XYZ file of C-alpha atoms in Angstrom:
491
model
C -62.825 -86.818 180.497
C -64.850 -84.629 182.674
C -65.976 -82.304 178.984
C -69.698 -83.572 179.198
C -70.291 -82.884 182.958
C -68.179 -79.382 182.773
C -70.865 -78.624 180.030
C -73.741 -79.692 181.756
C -72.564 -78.016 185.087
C -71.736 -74.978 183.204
C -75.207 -74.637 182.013
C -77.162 -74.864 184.840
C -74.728 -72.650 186.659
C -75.630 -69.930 183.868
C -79.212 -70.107 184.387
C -78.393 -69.345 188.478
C -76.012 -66.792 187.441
C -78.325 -64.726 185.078
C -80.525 -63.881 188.218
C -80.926 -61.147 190.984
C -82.343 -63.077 193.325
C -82.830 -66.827 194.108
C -85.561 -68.500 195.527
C -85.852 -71.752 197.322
C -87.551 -73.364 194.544
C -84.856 -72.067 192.009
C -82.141 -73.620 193.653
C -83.900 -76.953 194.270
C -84.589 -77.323 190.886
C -80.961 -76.431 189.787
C -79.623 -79.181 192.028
C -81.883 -81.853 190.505
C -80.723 -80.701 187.426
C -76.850 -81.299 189.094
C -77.634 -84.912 190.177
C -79.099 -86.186 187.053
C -75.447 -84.451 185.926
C -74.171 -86.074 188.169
C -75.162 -89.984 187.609
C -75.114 -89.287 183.834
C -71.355 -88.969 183.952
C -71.463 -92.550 186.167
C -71.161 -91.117 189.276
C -72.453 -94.161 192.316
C -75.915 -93.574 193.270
C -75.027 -93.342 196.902
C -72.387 -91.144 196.301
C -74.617 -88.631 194.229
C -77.011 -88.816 196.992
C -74.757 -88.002 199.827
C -73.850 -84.721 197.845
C -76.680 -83.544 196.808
C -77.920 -83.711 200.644
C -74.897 -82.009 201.629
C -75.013 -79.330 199.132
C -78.513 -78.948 199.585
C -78.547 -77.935 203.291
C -76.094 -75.677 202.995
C -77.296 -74.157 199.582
C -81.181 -74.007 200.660
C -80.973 -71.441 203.244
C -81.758 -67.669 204.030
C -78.162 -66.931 204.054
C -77.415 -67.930 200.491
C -80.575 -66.762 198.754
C -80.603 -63.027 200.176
C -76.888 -62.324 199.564
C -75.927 -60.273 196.673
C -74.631 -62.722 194.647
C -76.512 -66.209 195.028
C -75.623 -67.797 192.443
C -72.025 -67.372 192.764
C -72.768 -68.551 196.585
C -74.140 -71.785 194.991
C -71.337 -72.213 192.794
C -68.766 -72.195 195.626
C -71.187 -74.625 197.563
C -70.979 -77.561 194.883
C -67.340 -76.600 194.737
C -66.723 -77.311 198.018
C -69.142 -79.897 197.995
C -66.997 -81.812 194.966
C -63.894 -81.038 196.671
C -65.156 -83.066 199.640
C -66.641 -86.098 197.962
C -62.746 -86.499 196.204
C -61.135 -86.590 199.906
C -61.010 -83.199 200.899
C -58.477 -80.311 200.678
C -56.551 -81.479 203.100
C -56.129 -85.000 202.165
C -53.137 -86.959 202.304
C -51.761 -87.548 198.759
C -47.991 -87.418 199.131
C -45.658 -91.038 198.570
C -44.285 -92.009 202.659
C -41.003 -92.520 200.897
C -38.714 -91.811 203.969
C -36.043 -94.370 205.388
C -34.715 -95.613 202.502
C -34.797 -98.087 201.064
C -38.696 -97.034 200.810
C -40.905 -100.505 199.181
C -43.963 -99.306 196.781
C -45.940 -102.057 195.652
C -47.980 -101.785 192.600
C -51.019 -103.937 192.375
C -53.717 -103.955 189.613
C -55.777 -105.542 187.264
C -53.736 -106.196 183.452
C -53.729 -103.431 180.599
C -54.729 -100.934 183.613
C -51.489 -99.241 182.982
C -49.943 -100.720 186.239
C -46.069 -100.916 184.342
C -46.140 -97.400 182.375
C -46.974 -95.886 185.840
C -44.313 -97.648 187.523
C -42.173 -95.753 184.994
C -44.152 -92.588 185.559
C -44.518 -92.411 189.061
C -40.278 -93.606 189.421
C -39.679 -90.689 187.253
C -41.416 -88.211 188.615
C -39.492 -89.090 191.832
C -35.999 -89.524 190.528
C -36.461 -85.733 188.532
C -38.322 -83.611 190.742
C -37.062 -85.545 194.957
C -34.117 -86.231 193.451
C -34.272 -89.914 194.815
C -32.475 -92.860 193.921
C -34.526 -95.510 192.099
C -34.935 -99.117 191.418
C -37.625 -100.929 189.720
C -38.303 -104.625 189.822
C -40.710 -106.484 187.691
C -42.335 -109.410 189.602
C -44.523 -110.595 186.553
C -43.251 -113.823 184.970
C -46.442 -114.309 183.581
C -46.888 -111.531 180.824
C -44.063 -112.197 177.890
C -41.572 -109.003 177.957
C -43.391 -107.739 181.084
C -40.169 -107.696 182.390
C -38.092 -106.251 179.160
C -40.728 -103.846 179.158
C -40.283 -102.277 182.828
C -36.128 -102.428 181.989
C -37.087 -99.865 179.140
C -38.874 -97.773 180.826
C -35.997 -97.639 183.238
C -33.536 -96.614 180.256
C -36.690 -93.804 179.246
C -36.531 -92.633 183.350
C -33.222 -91.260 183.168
C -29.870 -91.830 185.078
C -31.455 -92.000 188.629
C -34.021 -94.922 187.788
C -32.451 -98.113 187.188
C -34.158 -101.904 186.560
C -33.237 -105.207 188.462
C -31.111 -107.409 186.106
C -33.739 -109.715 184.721
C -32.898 -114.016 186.178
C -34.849 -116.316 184.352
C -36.617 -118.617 186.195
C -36.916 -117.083 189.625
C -40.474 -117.451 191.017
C -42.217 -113.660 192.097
C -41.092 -114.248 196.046
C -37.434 -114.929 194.734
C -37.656 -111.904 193.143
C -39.086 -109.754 195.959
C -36.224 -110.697 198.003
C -33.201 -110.650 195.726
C -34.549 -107.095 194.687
C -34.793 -105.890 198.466
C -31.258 -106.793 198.969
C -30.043 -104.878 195.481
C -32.230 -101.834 196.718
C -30.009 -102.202 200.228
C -26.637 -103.129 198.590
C -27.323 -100.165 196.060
C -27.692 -97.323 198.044
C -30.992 -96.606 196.215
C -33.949 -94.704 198.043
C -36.968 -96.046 196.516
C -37.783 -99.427 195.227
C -40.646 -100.233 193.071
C -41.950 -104.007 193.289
C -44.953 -104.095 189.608
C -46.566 -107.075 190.801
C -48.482 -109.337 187.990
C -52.108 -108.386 186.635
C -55.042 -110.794 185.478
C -57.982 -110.009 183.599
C -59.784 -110.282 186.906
C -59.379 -111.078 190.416
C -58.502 -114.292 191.511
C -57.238 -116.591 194.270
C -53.641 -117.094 192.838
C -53.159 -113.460 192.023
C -54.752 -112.114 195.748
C -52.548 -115.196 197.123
C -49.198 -113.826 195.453
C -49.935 -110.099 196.460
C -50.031 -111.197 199.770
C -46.747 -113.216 200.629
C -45.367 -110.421 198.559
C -46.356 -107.970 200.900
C -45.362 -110.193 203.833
C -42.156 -110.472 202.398
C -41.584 -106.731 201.470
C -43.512 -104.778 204.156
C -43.747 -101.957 201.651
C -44.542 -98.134 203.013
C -47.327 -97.797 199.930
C -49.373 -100.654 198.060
C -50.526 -98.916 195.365
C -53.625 -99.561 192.952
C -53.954 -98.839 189.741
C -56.898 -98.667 187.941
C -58.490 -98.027 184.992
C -60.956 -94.384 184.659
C -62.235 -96.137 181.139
C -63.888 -98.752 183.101
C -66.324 -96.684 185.053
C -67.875 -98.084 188.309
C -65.858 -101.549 187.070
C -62.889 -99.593 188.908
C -64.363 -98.600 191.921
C -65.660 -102.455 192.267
C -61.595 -103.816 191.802
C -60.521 -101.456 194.292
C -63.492 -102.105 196.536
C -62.443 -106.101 196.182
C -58.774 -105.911 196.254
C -58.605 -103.556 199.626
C -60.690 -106.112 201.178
C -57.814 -108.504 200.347
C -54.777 -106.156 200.313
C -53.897 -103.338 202.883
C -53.725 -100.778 199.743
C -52.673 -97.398 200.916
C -53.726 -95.123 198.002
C -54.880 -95.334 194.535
C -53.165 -94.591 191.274
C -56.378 -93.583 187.982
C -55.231 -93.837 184.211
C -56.353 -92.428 180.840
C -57.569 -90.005 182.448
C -57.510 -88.239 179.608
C -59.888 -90.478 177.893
C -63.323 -90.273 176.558
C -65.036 -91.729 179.105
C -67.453 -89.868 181.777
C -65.168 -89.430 184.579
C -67.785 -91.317 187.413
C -64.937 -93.750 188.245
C -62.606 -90.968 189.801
C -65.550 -88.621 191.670
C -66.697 -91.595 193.185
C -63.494 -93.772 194.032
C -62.945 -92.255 197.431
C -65.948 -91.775 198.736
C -66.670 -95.481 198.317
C -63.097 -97.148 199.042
C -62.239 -94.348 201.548
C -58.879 -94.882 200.193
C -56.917 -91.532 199.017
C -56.278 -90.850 195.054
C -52.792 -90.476 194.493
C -51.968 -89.649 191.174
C -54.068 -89.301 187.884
C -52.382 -90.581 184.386
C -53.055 -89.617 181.156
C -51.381 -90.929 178.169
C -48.280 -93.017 177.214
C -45.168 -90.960 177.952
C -43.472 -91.262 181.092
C -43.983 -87.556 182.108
C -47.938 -87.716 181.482
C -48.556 -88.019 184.984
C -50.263 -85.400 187.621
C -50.418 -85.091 191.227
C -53.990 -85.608 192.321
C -55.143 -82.279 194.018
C -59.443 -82.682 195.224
C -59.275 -78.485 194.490
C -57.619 -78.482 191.282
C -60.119 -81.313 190.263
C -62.975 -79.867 191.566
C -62.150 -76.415 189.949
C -61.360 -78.181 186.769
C -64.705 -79.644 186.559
C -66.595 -76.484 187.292
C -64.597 -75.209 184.547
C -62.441 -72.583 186.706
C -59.077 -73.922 185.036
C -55.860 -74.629 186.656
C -53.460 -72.558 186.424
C -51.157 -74.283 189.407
C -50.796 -77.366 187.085
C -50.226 -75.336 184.066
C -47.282 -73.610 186.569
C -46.224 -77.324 186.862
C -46.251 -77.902 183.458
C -44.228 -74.942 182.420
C -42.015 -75.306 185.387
C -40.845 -79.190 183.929
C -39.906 -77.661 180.680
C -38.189 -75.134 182.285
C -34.701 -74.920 180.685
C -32.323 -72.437 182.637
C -30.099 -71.626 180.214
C -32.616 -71.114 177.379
C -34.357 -69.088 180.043
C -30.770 -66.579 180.387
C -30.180 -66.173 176.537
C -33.994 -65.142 176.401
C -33.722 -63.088 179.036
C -30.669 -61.623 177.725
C -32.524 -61.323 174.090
C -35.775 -59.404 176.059
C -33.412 -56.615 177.642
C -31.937 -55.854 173.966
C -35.953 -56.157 172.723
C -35.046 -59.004 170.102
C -37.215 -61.973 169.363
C -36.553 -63.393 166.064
C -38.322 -66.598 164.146
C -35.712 -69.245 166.305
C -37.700 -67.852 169.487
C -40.488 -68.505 167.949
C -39.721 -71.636 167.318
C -39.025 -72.431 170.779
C -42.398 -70.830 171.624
C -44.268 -73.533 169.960
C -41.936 -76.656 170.717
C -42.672 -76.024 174.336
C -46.618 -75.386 174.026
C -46.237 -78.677 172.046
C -44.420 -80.202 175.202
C -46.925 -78.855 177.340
C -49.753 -80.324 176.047
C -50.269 -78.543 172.866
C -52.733 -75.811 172.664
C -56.379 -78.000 173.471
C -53.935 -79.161 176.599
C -53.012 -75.496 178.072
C -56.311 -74.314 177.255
C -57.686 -76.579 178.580
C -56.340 -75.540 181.983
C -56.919 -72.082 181.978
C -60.302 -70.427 183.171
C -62.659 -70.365 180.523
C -61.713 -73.182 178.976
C -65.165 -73.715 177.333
C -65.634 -70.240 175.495
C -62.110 -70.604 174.615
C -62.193 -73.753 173.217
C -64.931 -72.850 171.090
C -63.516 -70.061 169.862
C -60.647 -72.100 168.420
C -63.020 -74.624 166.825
C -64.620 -71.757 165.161
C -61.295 -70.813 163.709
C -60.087 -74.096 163.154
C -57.685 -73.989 165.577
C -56.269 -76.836 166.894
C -52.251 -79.077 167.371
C -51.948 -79.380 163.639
C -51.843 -75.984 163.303
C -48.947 -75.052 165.550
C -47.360 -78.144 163.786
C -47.561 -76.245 160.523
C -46.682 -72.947 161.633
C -43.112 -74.774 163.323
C -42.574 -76.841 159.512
C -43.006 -72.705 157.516
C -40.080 -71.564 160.196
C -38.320 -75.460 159.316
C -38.717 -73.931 155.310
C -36.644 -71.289 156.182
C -33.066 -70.733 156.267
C -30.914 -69.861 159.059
C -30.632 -66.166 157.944
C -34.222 -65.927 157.218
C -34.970 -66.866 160.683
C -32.428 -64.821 162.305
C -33.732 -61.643 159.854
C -37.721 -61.827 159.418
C -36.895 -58.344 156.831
C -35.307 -60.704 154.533
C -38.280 -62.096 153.923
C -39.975 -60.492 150.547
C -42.742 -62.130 148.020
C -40.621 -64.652 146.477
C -38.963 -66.077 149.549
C -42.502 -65.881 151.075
C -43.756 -68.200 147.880
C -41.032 -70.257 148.411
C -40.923 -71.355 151.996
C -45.005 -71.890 151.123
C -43.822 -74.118 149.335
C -41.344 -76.218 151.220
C -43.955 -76.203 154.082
C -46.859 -77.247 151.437
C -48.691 -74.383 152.986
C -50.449 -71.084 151.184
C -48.416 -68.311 150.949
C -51.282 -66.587 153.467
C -50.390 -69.262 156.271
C -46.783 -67.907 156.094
C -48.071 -64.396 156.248
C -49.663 -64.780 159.621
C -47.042 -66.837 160.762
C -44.851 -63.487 160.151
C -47.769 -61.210 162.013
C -47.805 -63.103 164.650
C -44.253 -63.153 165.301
C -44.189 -59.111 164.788
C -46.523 -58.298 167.396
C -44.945 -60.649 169.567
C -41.663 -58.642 168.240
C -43.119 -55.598 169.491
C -44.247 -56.533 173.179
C -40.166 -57.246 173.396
C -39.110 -53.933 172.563
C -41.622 -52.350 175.010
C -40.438 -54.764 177.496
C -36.792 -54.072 176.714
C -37.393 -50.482 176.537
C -39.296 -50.749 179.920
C -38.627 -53.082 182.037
C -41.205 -53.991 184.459
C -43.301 -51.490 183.075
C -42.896 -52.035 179.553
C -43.650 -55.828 180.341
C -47.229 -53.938 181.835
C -47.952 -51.422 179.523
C -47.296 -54.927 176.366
C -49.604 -56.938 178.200
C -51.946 -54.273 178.776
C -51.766 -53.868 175.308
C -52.611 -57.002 174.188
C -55.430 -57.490 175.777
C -54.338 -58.846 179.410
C -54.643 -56.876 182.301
C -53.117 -56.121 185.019
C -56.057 -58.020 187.192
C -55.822 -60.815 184.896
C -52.242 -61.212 185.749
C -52.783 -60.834 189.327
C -55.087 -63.864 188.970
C -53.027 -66.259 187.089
C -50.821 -67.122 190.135
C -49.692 -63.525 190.783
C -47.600 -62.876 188.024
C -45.961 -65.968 187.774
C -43.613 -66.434 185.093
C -44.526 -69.467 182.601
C -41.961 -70.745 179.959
C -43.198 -71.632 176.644
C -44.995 -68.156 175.548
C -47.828 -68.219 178.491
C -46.520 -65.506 180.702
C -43.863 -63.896 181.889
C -43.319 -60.910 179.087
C -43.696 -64.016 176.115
C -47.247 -64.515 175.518
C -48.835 -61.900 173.395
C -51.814 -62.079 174.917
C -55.486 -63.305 174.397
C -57.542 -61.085 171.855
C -61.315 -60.673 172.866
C -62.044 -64.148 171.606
C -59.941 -66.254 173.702
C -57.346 -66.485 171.507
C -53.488 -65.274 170.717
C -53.264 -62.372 168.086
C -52.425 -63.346 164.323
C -53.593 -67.312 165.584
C -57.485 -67.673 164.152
C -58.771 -63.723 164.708
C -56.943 -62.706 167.899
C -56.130 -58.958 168.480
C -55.893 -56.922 165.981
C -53.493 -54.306 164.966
């Protein structure tokens, strides 16, 4: 979403950057360049304004201009500057979910998402607070609105269950009868998905509000729309002048839209951004963080969320017979396997790249090499080709097998051979790491291309699942990318 604006940011940055010194003039012209950035990607006028003054005053001064590094000192100026028009770092965007049984009320306009994130945000509870969960569907307008929130109960897991659906009951019928399941239950957390309309009316603001009289729920939560651009900020505007909404839920946020909508939500509803969604599944869902955002934006990755990422498809014992497999220095073509499953999980390769700093020169370099999801796709279906010995013993493989499996994949037998390198240098940074240890796990990654600095900065060496850390990645060549994947490092 935010591609055009990192770009345009990103360039003007450069051109402050390049330079020894700064002068007054230099870094007034840079910032007009940042608010006509700015209300390109829809940003409100008033908003753009306020930050431009801000960053302005403190960017414009003798301090900034004679230090050795001025354009950095800009940099961190807009950063902070972005950070506070999204709410600050220290804003407040954690669920009050405490005496059970905690009422969340979901309010928002229809096909805004407002039922998938009912599913996403109950999930995300029930895996990662271990809470109780019950979700009732107070839209008898919508056909299957109802059938549709009871599925995405069944999706949720064990901990996440739906109200039986009652045909006929009216939405304050439901409000109550659901409040007394939630209490009779034993569940932590109930979820009331009130009904949408195409826009805001009486009836609908009417309905939110005896339902809120009748549930006195700890968050009323608003979801809206990122597609819609400054149409969002408007709903939210409206419906917190009509409902005491307590924070504010933004989806498809991984859309192709220009991200205005969620830079200038809080500063004009003063109300806090809660989550951000992206996508249909139930786990595509991220804790809003103004920092992360911000630093995201500017292009500076973020390698907490990636940390999140890898942490969800965490799998302990995988994890053990891995760890088991590193200590012995084996990796065979199953690991691999595994490797790319949970990249795939993670967001694919455009997804974790996409969080890491750089992102922009590394993303080009994968374009250049064709690089992209369908590739990893047909590197897992050349391992599917082959057959359980095969992938246990790479050295079976010889010319003919190699023809064969092309084959089966509908590959070139050349696909299949880098498939192979690939996995034998990452075959090789085990064995130093077995051999080693700690130091062996160094002495690979230094070897690859990572150093010991670079590790340092990607959360202090912590371990990621899913080949990005931890003694499984084989590091990024001096384009951006792995070895043996599109021109990486080269043996």
């Amino acid at each position: 979403m935010f591609d055009a604006l990192t770009d345009r940011l990103g360039g003007i940055f450069d051109g402050l950057t390049g330079r020894g010194a700064l002068s007054e003039k230099d870094v007034t012209a840079a910032l007009r360049e940042i608010r006509v950035a700015l209300l390109e990607a829809d940003v409100a006028l008033p908003v753009v304004k306020d930050f431009i003054s801000k960053v302005k005053e403190r960017a414009v001064g003798e301090e900034v201009i004679r230090s050795v590094k001025p354009g950095q000192q800009v940099i961190k100026i807009v950063h902070d500057g972005l950070v506070d028009m999204l709410g600050g770092p220290d804003a407040e965007t954690r669920l009050r979910v405490d005496n059970p049984p905690s009422v969340i009320m979901m309010a928002g306009l229809q096909g805004s998402g407002k039922t998938t994130t009912t599913g996403k945000i109950a999930k995300r509870l029930a895996d990662r607070d271990k809470k109780k969960v019950l979700l009732a569907s107070l839209d008898v307008r919508r056909p299957a609105a109802m059938e549709q929130l009871a599925i995405l109960a069944d999706q949720a897991g064990e901990n996440v269950k739906s109200l039986p659906i009652v045909e006929g009951q009216m939405p304050a019928e439901i409000t109550r009868r659901a409040l007394q399941a939630a209490k009779l239950g034993g569940y932590d957390i109930l979820f009331l998905d009130t009904a949408g309309r195409t826009s805001i009316d009486e009836q609908m603001m009417a309905e939110a509000s005896e339902i809120a009289k009748i549930a006195e729920p700890k968050e009323t939560l608003l979801v809206a729309d990122a597609l819609t651009g400054q149409d969002a900020v408007e709903t939210a505007r409206r419906f917190h002048e009509r409902l005491p909404l307590t924070g504010l839920v933004l989806t498809r946020m991984d859309g192709d839209s220009r991200g205005g909508a969620a830079l200038s939500m809080r500063a004009v509803t003063g109300l806090p951004i809660k989550f951000l969604g992206t996508g249909e599944k139930l786990d595509g869902l991220d804790a809003f963080d103004a920092k992360r955002l911000a630093g995201r934006i500017l292009g500076q990755g973020d390698i907490v969320s990636l940390v999140e990422k890898a942490g969800d498809q965490f799998d302990q014992e995988k994890a053990e017979r891995m760890a088991k497999k590193m200590r012995k220095g084996e990796f065979d073509l199953n690991d691999l396997a595994d490797q790319l499953r949970q990249m795939q999980k993670m967001g694919g390769l455009g997804g974790i790249m996409g969080l890491l700093p750089g992102a922009k020169k590394a993303k080009q370099a994968m374009a250049s090499a064709n690089m992209d999801d369908n590739m990893i796709k047909r590197q897992e279906a050349i391992i599917s080709s082959m057959t359980k010995k095969e992938r246990a013993k790479p050295a079976l493989l010889n010319a003919s097998r190699r023809k064969r499996i092309a084959a089966g994949a509908g590959v070139s037998v050349q696909d299949v051979n880098k498939l192979l390198k690939m996995h034998r240098q990452m075959a090789d940074m085990m064995k130093k790491i077995g051999k080693g240890g700690m130091k062996g796990m160094m002495n690979a990654l230094g070897g690859a291309g990572v150093s010991q600095a670079d590790i340092a900065k990607m959360g202090q060496g912590a371990a990621l699942p899913g080949g990005m850390g931890g003694g499984q990645l084989p590091g990024l060549g001096g384009n951006g990318l792995p070895p043996g994947m599109g021109g990486g490092k080269k043996k």
